[in-house]
Amino acid sequence: MWNLTLDKVFASAQAALDGLIFDGARIMVGGFGFAGLPEDLIDALAKTNAQRLTIIICDAGGNGAVLEKLFENRQVSKLVTSYIGSDDIISARFLCGEFEVEFVPQGTLAEAIRCGGAGIPAFYTKTGVHTVVASGKEHKLFAGIEYIMEPAIKADIALIHAETADNEGNLTYKKTSRNFNPIMATAATHTIVEVEKLVATGEIDPDNVHTPGIYVDRIIQSIIPKHIEHLKVRNF
Amino acid sequence: MSKIYPNAAAALAGLPQDGMTIMSGGFGLCGIPENLIVALRDSGAKNLTVISNNAGVDGFGLGLLLESKQTKKMISSYVGENKEFERQFLSGELELEFNPQGTLAERIRAGGAGIPGFYTKTGVGTLVADGKEHKDFDGVTYVLETALQADISLVKAWKADEEGNLIYRKTARNFNPMMATAGKITIVEVEEIVACGELDADNIHTPGIYVDRIVCGSFEKRIENRTIRAKEMA
Amino acid sequence: MAWTRDQLAARAAKELRDGFYVNLGIGIPTLVANHIPEGVKVTLQSENGMLGMGPYPFEDEIDPDLINAGKQTISELPHSSYFSSSDSFAMIRGGHINLSILGAMEVSQNGDLANWMVPGKMVKGMGGAMDLVAGVRRCVVVMDHCSKDGRSKVLKKCELPLTGVRVVDLIITDLGVFEVDKVGNAPLRLIELADGISVEEIAAKTQADFVVDLK
């Protein structure tokens, strides 16, 4: 009776991107540094050779990250991000004027994407008031304090990374690899997720689903191993 | 300093003042902070503005505060199950501000998230949008809604650890997590208090930073509409 | 003798109070975690989605999914929780974090802060800095008093692009500590000197107006 025929699981990253990527597309990419970075999907995106992409991402990953391939291929015309300092190659190409960067404060970026998925076209925040971030934006007083209006951010595609998916597309994330992934999942026309574990529907406790499957269109098994940017240990 | 209090009365002692704004979690009677509401009633504080999705039923939940005439104003999305509520509203004793449910949820979240205002399409062209600022985005009209905050948030959760980290159970979650963030003081009642580390860190629904006081209690968990289906014959 | 990095961190740690939720910036501020006073319980928030950040992990605990805002591997504690970035910044923007300790390139005498961009030289982005200073309840800056080329970083008015306006409460440098009037027009108040540092030396290296009010 509850027969759901739509199969969201695809055989490979390439297959999952097939038919969805186009020149000029706006693509959200999850991750904070290397944590939760959808490396399989980025690798496949680099192989599509789609051009003039707008990439929306928290930061530019880290040195050696597969994200660099998109810039080496000159596929990116605009980057919307809070920080590019973590990658020398991407920073250098930006300073050479190879692509445009729109810097957005990280919290504003997170909230704007959340609003993009939540049907809220704009919200007010105190972040960035009286800084360059506020220029050209509408200002408003609430209880005597000044705020600026920030617009929602949406995309054509969201590429995200999760720990576990079931056949429904219900997702769970692990620790600090959650970050922008759940928010981006809601804010794009098509959401593609790479996961470490695929489980049968019903195995994830419903109270602990981090992203309900309604937001997820395509799922693939991730095979690229995880990376660490700055390994620090203690001995005692 | 421990966040744990021995009972609801102790957790509220000295806090409620006349004229305060109180948020109370729950959807219908599901996930309501039953004992904290009774303690609020017993405190005697009056002229309260109460923000809650619904108004309880006669004799239970927020209905108690209506009977004792402690509520001056309610901000809710639906109050149809309460005869006393209807009577007080029609006689002018009770002020009422209707908010669409999604707008109410978002206003409370905004109150805890430092967002004083946001735009939504909900209610545009209806009574809900009267007197509010409108703006067009991509040719579509939206209305500006403002954040809600409370002096005290009364929250019901399933389990808490000593830090105040909370988990909710099924549809008893509803408005509780947002309200936990939007109160100057947040008091939570739970069915069980566990040691720190027992709750899976990846599945904490409300981090303890938002929780000031915790009470363990027992709950009637009254059901508003008990509907069942018959088992199939073997 | 000017304070060392470690001494700066120890001085900043004196701003912690029992029960505080604290965000520590990258660089010297992360060292504050090593100086949390005995009996003072502090929960560290990491803006990439974690409350209850632990120390660096043991070798066998290393987890690529567990990093701090500086992308370093860390560990968790029994009371830790994880959440999304929008929840993280809702927590920050919503005023739930008691204290932010962060570095700066320039601070002005009325509490303006510049710490994210040097036009033409360093354009890396602001990350979470603007949200932090706009949202937290108290902001403490820890920095060198002068830049590498000898110029004062404690100014009448910031020249670099701002991170926030009238956001800094306390300035701790390797030479001393200033309190800031974030609301009115009073000058900075010099309340402490590093060992062996004189008021004259501070005056020579501070462009901002200040009065001496040693505690």
XYZ file of C-alpha atoms in Angstrom:
685
model
C 0.000 0.000 0.000
C 2.807 2.406 0.809
C 4.582 1.613 -2.423
C 7.103 4.232 -3.399
C 8.499 3.544 -6.824
C 10.868 6.471 -7.131
C 14.406 5.228 -6.708
C 16.721 7.980 -5.571
C 19.900 5.923 -5.533
C 22.239 6.334 -8.506
C 25.167 4.156 -9.532
C 27.846 6.841 -9.665
C 28.499 10.533 -9.119
C 28.563 11.047 -12.879
C 25.185 9.377 -13.288
C 23.745 11.485 -10.465
C 24.773 14.731 -12.152
C 23.612 13.614 -15.575
C 21.007 15.911 -17.099
C 21.089 18.394 -14.221
C 24.229 20.476 -14.733
C 24.246 23.281 -17.301
C 26.397 26.266 -18.231
C 25.718 29.199 -15.910
C 24.204 26.994 -13.196
C 24.138 28.138 -9.553
C 25.572 25.313 -7.470
C 25.675 25.086 -3.684
C 28.451 22.931 -2.263
C 28.381 21.745 1.347
C 31.269 21.459 3.764
C 33.364 23.478 6.179
C 37.004 23.077 5.192
C 37.313 19.389 4.365
C 34.663 18.324 6.865
C 31.535 17.310 5.033
C 32.944 18.364 1.665
C 31.214 16.362 -1.111
C 34.452 15.401 -2.859
C 32.993 12.683 -5.130
C 30.376 15.076 -6.479
C 32.821 17.945 -6.948
C 35.139 15.606 -8.822
C 32.269 14.594 -11.100
C 31.278 18.245 -11.582
C 34.827 19.033 -12.683
C 34.549 16.258 -15.276
C 31.322 17.670 -16.793
C 33.252 20.704 -17.963
C 30.179 22.914 -17.420
C 31.156 26.588 -17.699
C 30.376 29.958 -16.077
C 29.234 28.349 -12.853
C 28.316 30.259 -9.713
C 29.552 28.258 -6.735
C 28.056 28.955 -3.310
C 30.183 27.480 -0.547
C 31.112 28.309 3.070
C 34.835 28.521 2.348
C 37.245 27.440 -0.350
C 38.046 24.071 1.206
C 41.716 23.495 1.875
C 44.948 23.053 -0.035
C 44.785 19.983 -2.247
C 41.008 19.781 -2.126
C 39.289 18.543 -5.258
C 37.527 21.927 -5.381
C 40.713 23.320 -6.931
C 39.965 21.349 -10.108
C 36.927 23.532 -10.851
C 39.193 26.584 -10.801
C 42.039 24.951 -12.697
C 39.466 24.105 -15.385
C 38.237 27.721 -15.281
C 34.668 26.548 -14.851
C 33.780 29.117 -12.193
C 32.786 32.688 -13.039
C 31.538 33.613 -9.563
C 32.152 32.404 -6.035
C 29.792 33.285 -3.190
C 31.619 32.513 0.045
C 32.646 33.708 3.490
C 36.326 32.874 3.187
C 38.794 31.849 0.489
C 42.000 32.071 2.510
C 42.162 28.360 3.186
C 43.231 27.524 -0.363
C 46.346 29.116 -1.881
C 45.542 28.170 -5.466
C 42.014 29.502 -5.360
C 43.119 32.684 -3.553
C 45.837 33.287 -6.127
C 43.456 32.831 -9.062
C 41.023 35.245 -7.443
C 43.707 37.887 -7.029
C 44.492 37.433 -10.737
C 40.899 38.316 -11.549
C 39.935 34.939 -13.007
C 36.562 34.994 -11.310
C 34.361 37.236 -9.211
C 33.959 36.751 -5.474
C 31.031 37.907 -3.390
C 32.055 37.764 0.274
C 29.162 37.050 2.624
C 29.529 36.819 6.420
C 29.273 33.146 7.338
C 26.216 33.520 9.549
C 24.414 35.627 6.973
C 25.299 33.040 4.313
C 23.909 30.228 6.466
C 20.723 32.110 7.259
C 20.227 33.324 3.672
C 20.453 29.750 2.398
C 18.117 28.557 5.150
C 15.643 31.242 4.124
C 16.028 30.188 0.494
C 14.731 26.771 1.468
C 12.101 28.138 3.838
C 10.170 30.458 1.520
C 11.510 33.571 3.174
C 12.809 36.035 0.548
C 14.623 38.316 3.007
C 15.481 38.807 6.678
C 17.074 41.466 8.857
C 20.356 41.056 10.717
C 22.786 43.272 12.666
C 25.762 41.552 11.092
C 27.800 43.837 8.867
C 25.972 47.075 9.684
C 28.340 50.012 9.045
C 30.786 47.783 7.155
C 31.245 47.255 3.404
C 28.765 44.382 3.618
C 25.975 46.879 4.267
C 26.490 49.113 1.244
C 23.525 49.433 -1.012
C 21.346 47.412 1.357
C 18.146 48.554 2.965
C 18.569 49.612 6.600
C 15.816 49.511 9.185
C 15.466 50.309 12.869
C 13.901 47.770 15.185
C 13.595 48.949 18.809
C 16.092 51.710 18.063
C 18.816 49.388 16.722
C 19.918 49.405 13.108
C 19.724 46.250 10.965
C 20.253 45.508 7.281
C 18.053 43.486 4.976
C 19.697 40.440 3.444
C 18.132 38.447 0.612
C 17.650 34.710 0.562
C 20.055 32.571 -1.487
C 18.824 29.714 -3.674
C 20.495 27.496 -6.240
C 19.783 25.199 -9.160
C 21.783 22.350 -7.627
C 22.993 21.482 -4.126
C 25.881 19.035 -3.806
C 26.062 17.780 -0.244
C 27.729 15.145 1.889
C 26.044 13.127 4.631
C 27.002 10.120 6.723
C 23.915 7.983 6.183
C 20.961 7.926 3.837
C 18.028 5.548 3.641
C 16.133 4.831 0.430
C 13.752 7.699 1.196
C 16.618 10.149 1.202
C 16.378 10.713 4.951
C 19.859 11.797 6.010
C 22.035 11.930 9.098
C 25.278 13.860 9.416
C 28.296 13.206 11.577
C 29.651 15.752 14.060
C 31.162 18.871 12.497
C 30.634 17.492 8.999
C 27.061 18.694 9.271
C 27.673 22.490 8.879
C 26.111 23.801 5.626
C 24.908 20.477 4.258
C 21.411 20.347 5.822
C 20.675 23.964 4.950
C 21.764 23.633 1.329
C 19.721 20.460 0.975
C 16.572 22.561 1.286
C 17.506 25.506 -0.907
C 18.161 24.080 -4.365
C 15.906 22.869 -7.159
C 17.792 19.555 -7.187
C 19.731 18.145 -4.228
C 22.311 15.435 -4.760
C 23.901 13.779 -1.749
C 26.920 11.512 -1.423
C 26.842 9.283 1.631
C 29.160 6.947 3.481
C 26.426 4.465 4.364
C 23.200 3.541 2.604
C 20.680 1.832 4.893
C 17.197 0.380 4.565
C 14.312 2.740 5.220
C 13.326 2.435 8.867
C 16.841 1.992 10.214
C 17.261 5.665 11.039
C 15.310 6.625 14.172
C 12.685 9.119 12.892
C 13.400 11.435 15.828
C 17.006 11.621 14.643
C 16.611 12.267 10.935
C 18.630 15.401 10.299
C 17.340 16.042 6.768
C 13.982 14.543 5.770
C 13.986 12.812 2.393
C 11.570 15.331 0.889
C 14.591 17.537 0.220
C 16.716 14.876 -1.439
C 16.540 13.948 -5.115
C 19.573 11.788 -5.865
C 21.850 9.685 -3.668
C 25.243 8.103 -4.386
C 27.720 6.092 -2.402
C 30.825 8.168 -1.589
C 34.137 6.454 -2.292
C 36.769 9.204 -1.986
C 38.347 8.927 1.487
C 38.045 11.832 3.939
C 40.830 14.387 4.381
C 42.153 16.320 7.337
C 43.498 19.828 6.925
C 45.309 20.441 10.230
C 46.070 17.345 12.222
C 46.552 18.173 15.906
C 46.985 15.646 18.689
C 47.629 15.622 22.388
C 49.810 13.111 24.160
C 48.639 13.224 27.779
C 25.630 25.463 39.677
C 23.061 22.788 38.951
C 20.238 23.545 36.550
C 18.086 20.860 38.144
C 15.178 21.817 40.418
C 13.155 19.418 42.589
C 9.715 20.329 41.221
C 7.842 22.758 38.965
C 6.947 25.137 41.806
C 10.588 25.425 42.871
C 11.689 25.975 39.277
C 9.302 28.894 38.872
C 9.634 30.315 42.374
C 9.962 34.102 42.308
C 10.106 34.360 38.523
C 6.609 35.107 37.183
C 5.613 38.777 37.423
C 2.375 40.494 36.447
C 2.391 41.606 32.831
C 5.049 39.152 31.661
C 5.148 37.454 28.262
C 5.193 33.667 28.575
C 5.830 31.147 25.815
C 4.382 27.690 26.311
C 5.271 24.732 24.102
C 3.028 22.123 22.601
C 0.694 21.437 19.730
C -2.843 20.905 20.995
C -2.190 18.909 24.160
C 0.838 17.126 22.710
C 4.130 18.169 24.232
C 2.681 20.711 26.669
C 4.566 21.563 29.882
C 1.654 20.368 32.061
C 3.222 20.837 35.481
C 4.919 24.148 34.731
C 1.578 25.560 33.580
C 0.004 24.528 36.897
C 2.914 26.117 38.763
C 2.472 29.306 36.718
C -1.204 29.360 37.635
C -0.337 28.823 41.286
C 2.145 31.712 41.199
C -0.813 34.056 40.816
C 0.921 36.251 38.237
C -1.683 37.975 36.094
C -2.154 40.183 33.011
C 0.047 37.718 31.185
C 0.602 37.624 27.466
C 0.764 33.955 26.554
C 2.287 32.802 23.278
C 1.306 29.267 22.381
C 0.027 27.537 19.271
C -3.223 26.605 21.012
C -5.029 27.469 24.223
C -5.404 24.091 25.874
C -8.833 22.708 26.723
C -11.242 23.587 29.507
C -9.678 22.469 32.759
C -6.301 21.365 31.374
C -3.165 22.946 29.977
C -3.410 26.664 29.231
C -7.169 26.445 29.769
C -6.305 26.643 33.493
C -4.827 30.141 33.105
C -7.956 31.293 31.294
C -10.209 30.005 34.048
C -8.188 31.813 36.681
C -8.320 34.983 34.540
C -4.537 35.325 34.558
C -4.244 35.641 30.783
C -4.761 39.103 29.352
C -3.671 38.327 25.800
C -2.991 35.254 23.718
C -0.917 34.951 20.596
C -1.941 31.707 18.934
C -2.760 30.095 15.618
C -5.881 28.194 16.617
C -8.053 28.288 19.708
C -11.192 26.477 18.697
C -11.194 23.669 21.286
C -11.783 25.848 24.283
C -15.248 27.115 25.246
C -13.969 29.386 28.038
C -11.563 30.954 25.581
C -14.363 31.732 23.153
C -16.496 33.231 25.924
C -13.732 35.512 27.225
C -12.793 36.633 23.735
C -16.346 37.476 22.639
C -16.989 39.360 25.894
C -13.850 41.456 25.447
C -12.098 40.099 28.554
C -9.331 38.518 26.511
C -7.226 40.009 23.758
C -6.301 37.719 20.916
C -3.712 37.989 18.165
C -4.025 35.288 15.552
C -0.841 34.261 13.800
C -0.712 31.698 11.017
C 1.025 28.657 12.509
C 4.102 28.822 10.272
C 4.480 32.523 10.856
C 4.183 31.952 14.616
C 6.881 29.279 14.502
C 9.174 31.440 12.410
C 8.613 34.559 14.572
C 9.644 32.587 17.650
C 12.706 31.149 15.904
C 13.640 34.649 14.761
C 13.304 35.869 18.356
C 15.926 33.391 19.457
C 18.095 33.906 16.377
C 18.690 37.663 16.496
C 16.483 38.312 13.481
C 14.082 41.194 14.215
C 12.036 40.815 11.031
C 11.557 38.587 7.980
C 9.257 38.400 4.954
C 6.709 35.690 4.222
C 3.970 35.165 1.640
C 1.635 33.749 4.262
C -1.397 35.892 4.915
C -0.826 38.400 2.132
C -4.190 39.746 1.046
C -5.899 38.603 4.254
C -6.666 40.157 7.647
C -3.329 38.849 8.869
C -1.475 41.340 6.672
C -3.432 44.442 7.730
C -1.221 47.288 8.812
C 1.974 45.411 8.064
C 4.714 46.455 5.687
C 4.590 44.774 2.251
C 7.401 44.303 -0.225
C 7.759 42.733 -3.664
C 10.471 40.189 -4.388
C 10.715 38.958 -7.982
C 7.261 40.316 -8.678
C 5.612 38.513 -5.738
C 4.260 40.387 -2.688
C 5.346 39.413 0.833
C 4.534 40.788 4.260
C 6.998 41.753 7.026
C 6.622 39.846 10.276
C 8.531 40.643 13.467
C 10.291 38.455 16.008
C 8.692 37.240 19.244
C 10.519 36.828 22.544
C 9.359 35.893 26.041
C 10.317 36.711 29.609
C 9.852 33.024 30.427
C 9.635 30.049 28.078
C 7.991 26.916 29.425
C 9.148 23.897 27.457
C 8.351 20.195 27.531
C 11.016 17.728 26.375
C 11.485 13.959 26.667
C 14.931 13.739 28.255
C 17.525 16.162 29.506
C 21.078 15.675 30.658
C 22.571 17.721 33.497
C 23.907 20.256 30.978
C 20.385 20.964 29.779
C 20.874 19.219 26.439
C 17.399 18.091 25.372
C 15.778 15.517 23.161
C 12.121 15.520 22.184
C 9.871 12.613 21.359
C 8.052 12.362 18.043
C 5.369 15.013 17.480
C 5.755 16.315 21.016
C 8.656 18.373 19.638
C 6.614 20.993 17.639
C 7.099 24.508 19.122
C 9.318 23.523 22.023
C 12.780 23.847 20.412
C 12.188 27.365 19.067
C 10.628 28.552 22.323
C 13.640 27.227 24.215
C 15.819 29.726 22.323
C 13.482 32.711 22.595
C 12.924 33.072 26.328
C 15.001 35.271 28.609
C 14.682 32.381 31.016
C 13.870 28.883 29.731
C 12.458 26.282 32.070
C 12.107 22.732 30.814
C 10.233 19.809 32.239
C 11.233 16.324 31.162
C 10.299 12.702 31.752
C 13.844 11.655 32.550
C 17.147 13.287 33.489
C 20.244 11.392 32.372
C 23.969 11.810 32.964
C 26.048 13.944 30.617
C 27.314 11.837 27.776
C 24.318 9.512 27.631
C 22.605 11.475 24.895
C 24.190 11.035 21.468
C 25.854 14.379 20.680
C 24.782 14.184 17.019
C 21.144 13.861 18.069
C 20.693 16.562 20.649
C 17.675 18.550 19.610
C 18.250 21.563 21.880
C 21.767 22.297 23.179
C 21.973 23.109 26.894
C 23.083 26.701 26.259
C 19.402 27.590 25.895
C 18.212 25.894 29.075
C 18.278 27.577 32.472
C 16.238 25.278 34.714
C 15.258 21.612 34.467
C 12.536 19.719 36.299
C 11.752 16.029 36.121
C 8.071 15.158 36.330
C 5.257 12.805 35.478
C 2.708 13.633 32.844
C -0.924 12.828 32.145
C -0.324 13.177 28.395
C -4.018 13.622 27.723
C -5.117 12.692 24.228
C -7.456 15.099 22.491
C -8.739 12.741 19.799
C -8.186 9.050 20.296
C -8.468 7.423 16.879
C -7.462 3.831 16.119
C -7.660 1.225 13.413
C -8.619 -2.399 13.880
C -5.989 -5.120 13.587
C -6.256 -7.241 10.470
C -7.468 -10.800 10.989
C -4.508 -13.206 11.120
C 58.878 42.860 29.303
C 55.969 42.640 26.889
C 53.618 39.729 27.501
C 54.286 36.557 25.510
C 51.526 34.838 23.506
C 50.924 32.502 26.402
C 50.767 35.337 28.927
C 48.312 37.178 26.691
C 46.143 34.085 26.614
C 46.370 33.752 30.398
C 45.299 37.386 30.852
C 42.375 36.914 28.449
C 41.340 33.818 30.408
C 40.705 36.090 33.389
C 37.641 37.378 31.506
C 36.003 33.953 31.722
C 33.236 33.429 34.259
C 31.774 30.222 35.602
C 29.030 28.957 33.300
C 30.050 31.060 30.314
C 29.535 29.970 26.696
C 32.566 31.235 24.823
C 33.770 31.461 21.231
C 37.557 31.578 20.801
C 38.993 33.005 17.577
C 41.849 31.550 15.587
C 45.449 32.216 16.717
C 46.300 33.436 20.228
C 42.663 33.170 21.419
C 42.715 29.379 21.013
C 45.463 29.298 23.669
C 42.947 30.686 26.184
C 41.566 27.138 26.431
C 44.821 26.130 28.152
C 44.355 28.713 30.902
C 40.793 28.206 32.068
C 40.895 28.902 35.825
C 40.282 26.075 38.294
C 36.625 25.787 39.238
C 35.425 27.892 36.315
C 33.247 25.895 33.970
C 33.351 27.217 30.424
C 31.692 25.684 27.353
C 33.450 26.439 24.084
C 31.357 26.998 20.978
C 32.784 26.350 17.530
C 30.885 28.263 14.845
C 31.073 25.365 12.391
C 28.406 23.626 14.464
C 29.510 22.389 17.874
C 29.038 23.220 21.520
C 31.391 21.686 24.077
C 34.621 21.625 22.120
C 37.248 19.407 23.744
C 41.050 19.466 23.588
C 43.126 18.157 20.688
C 42.449 14.416 20.336
C 44.697 11.509 21.313
C 46.266 9.738 18.333
C 43.618 7.015 18.318
C 40.734 9.522 18.565
C 41.503 11.443 15.382
C 38.305 11.980 13.410
C 38.175 13.906 10.133
C 34.549 14.763 10.925
C 35.513 16.528 14.127
C 37.260 19.853 13.512
C 37.169 23.372 14.934
C 36.709 26.666 13.095
C 40.426 26.685 12.322
C 40.032 23.266 10.616
C 42.152 21.570 13.298
C 41.193 18.132 14.613
C 39.635 18.266 18.103
C 37.766 15.977 20.504
C 34.336 16.050 22.129
C 33.189 16.103 25.761
C 30.308 14.317 27.515
C 28.100 17.392 27.238
C 28.915 18.162 23.584
C 26.255 18.706 20.920
C 26.354 19.150 17.141
C 24.069 21.240 14.933
C 23.941 22.912 11.538
C 25.609 26.183 10.612
C 22.290 28.037 10.518
C 21.551 26.827 14.061
C 25.091 27.783 15.048
C 24.761 31.336 13.824
C 21.229 31.632 15.184
C 22.898 30.909 18.545
C 25.532 33.584 17.900
C 23.298 36.215 16.306
C 20.614 35.626 18.926
C 22.924 36.798 21.733
C 23.325 33.443 23.490
C 27.140 33.448 23.533
C 28.549 35.272 26.566
C 31.996 36.085 25.275
C 34.024 36.174 22.084
C 37.818 36.424 22.296
C 39.381 37.269 18.969
C 42.343 38.863 17.251
C 42.438 42.172 15.423
C 44.383 44.176 12.909
C 43.072 47.503 14.223
C 40.847 48.643 17.062
C 39.561 52.206 17.447
C 38.997 54.144 20.642
C 35.229 53.864 20.328
C 35.339 50.086 19.876
C 35.377 49.686 16.096
C 37.160 46.528 14.945
C 38.956 45.711 11.697
C 40.206 42.159 11.343
C 39.227 40.726 8.017
C 40.756 42.511 5.063
C 43.758 44.491 3.856
C 42.705 45.936 0.477
C 45.057 44.901 -2.283
C 47.040 42.642 0.035
C 44.858 40.257 1.972
C 41.400 39.580 0.718
C 40.431 36.263 2.210
C 36.921 36.959 3.405
C 35.321 37.688 6.777
C 34.239 34.156 7.679
C 32.149 34.258 10.856
C 33.832 37.326 12.356
C 31.146 39.889 11.485
C 28.377 37.705 12.888
C 30.351 37.084 16.064
C 31.020 40.718 16.886
C 27.461 41.742 16.004
C 25.913 39.001 18.121
C 27.942 38.105 21.223
C 27.324 39.786 24.563
C 30.945 40.762 25.235
C 33.876 41.058 22.872
C 37.511 40.924 24.000
C 40.327 41.586 21.542
C 43.762 40.016 22.030
C 46.535 41.369 19.794
C 50.021 42.830 19.478
C 50.052 46.526 20.330
C 51.880 47.389 17.121
C 52.043 45.811 13.667
C 55.235 44.268 12.298
C 56.244 47.595 10.749
C 55.941 49.354 14.107
C 52.645 51.150 13.558
C 50.095 51.394 16.346
C 47.096 49.114 16.093
C 45.202 51.061 18.756
C 43.842 53.963 16.745
C 41.590 56.998 16.916
C 39.777 55.609 13.880
C 40.316 52.374 11.962
C 41.705 52.715 8.450
C 41.114 49.152 7.294
C 37.663 47.879 6.250
C 35.581 47.317 9.373
C 34.356 44.047 10.822
C 32.002 45.838 13.209
C 31.258 49.247 14.648
C 31.429 49.895 18.432
C 31.685 46.195 19.238
C 34.860 45.823 21.355
C 34.603 45.894 25.163
C 38.208 45.199 26.161
C 41.568 45.390 24.366
C 44.394 43.174 25.642
C 47.763 43.777 23.980
C 51.268 42.564 24.756
C 51.844 45.885 26.520
C 48.667 46.370 28.559
C 44.883 46.359 28.845
C 42.335 49.027 27.811
C 38.647 49.294 28.626
C 36.440 50.714 25.876
C 33.451 53.038 26.091
C 31.156 51.521 23.460
C 28.327 53.938 24.039
C 29.580 57.448 24.781
C 32.607 59.501 23.700
C 35.045 58.780 26.509
C 38.621 57.863 25.571
C 40.104 54.423 26.248
C 40.961 53.647 29.872
C 44.349 52.043 30.438
C 43.687 49.722 33.364
C 46.720 47.426 33.381
C 50.370 47.390 32.282
C 52.384 44.309 31.345
C 55.320 43.715 33.714
C 58.071 46.255 33.227
C 56.106 48.310 30.708
C 55.742 52.040 31.408
C 52.859 54.370 30.652
C 55.277 56.410 28.537
C 56.017 53.439 26.305
C 52.301 52.796 25.822
C 51.693 56.470 25.059
C 54.410 56.404 22.414
C 52.883 53.367 20.748
C 49.166 54.262 21.011
C 47.524 56.569 18.506
C 44.128 56.511 20.233
C 43.195 58.897 23.064
C 43.387 57.265 26.468
C 43.400 58.084 30.144
C 45.360 56.208 32.782
C 43.210 54.387 35.316
C 45.448 51.610 36.614
C 43.615 49.125 38.802
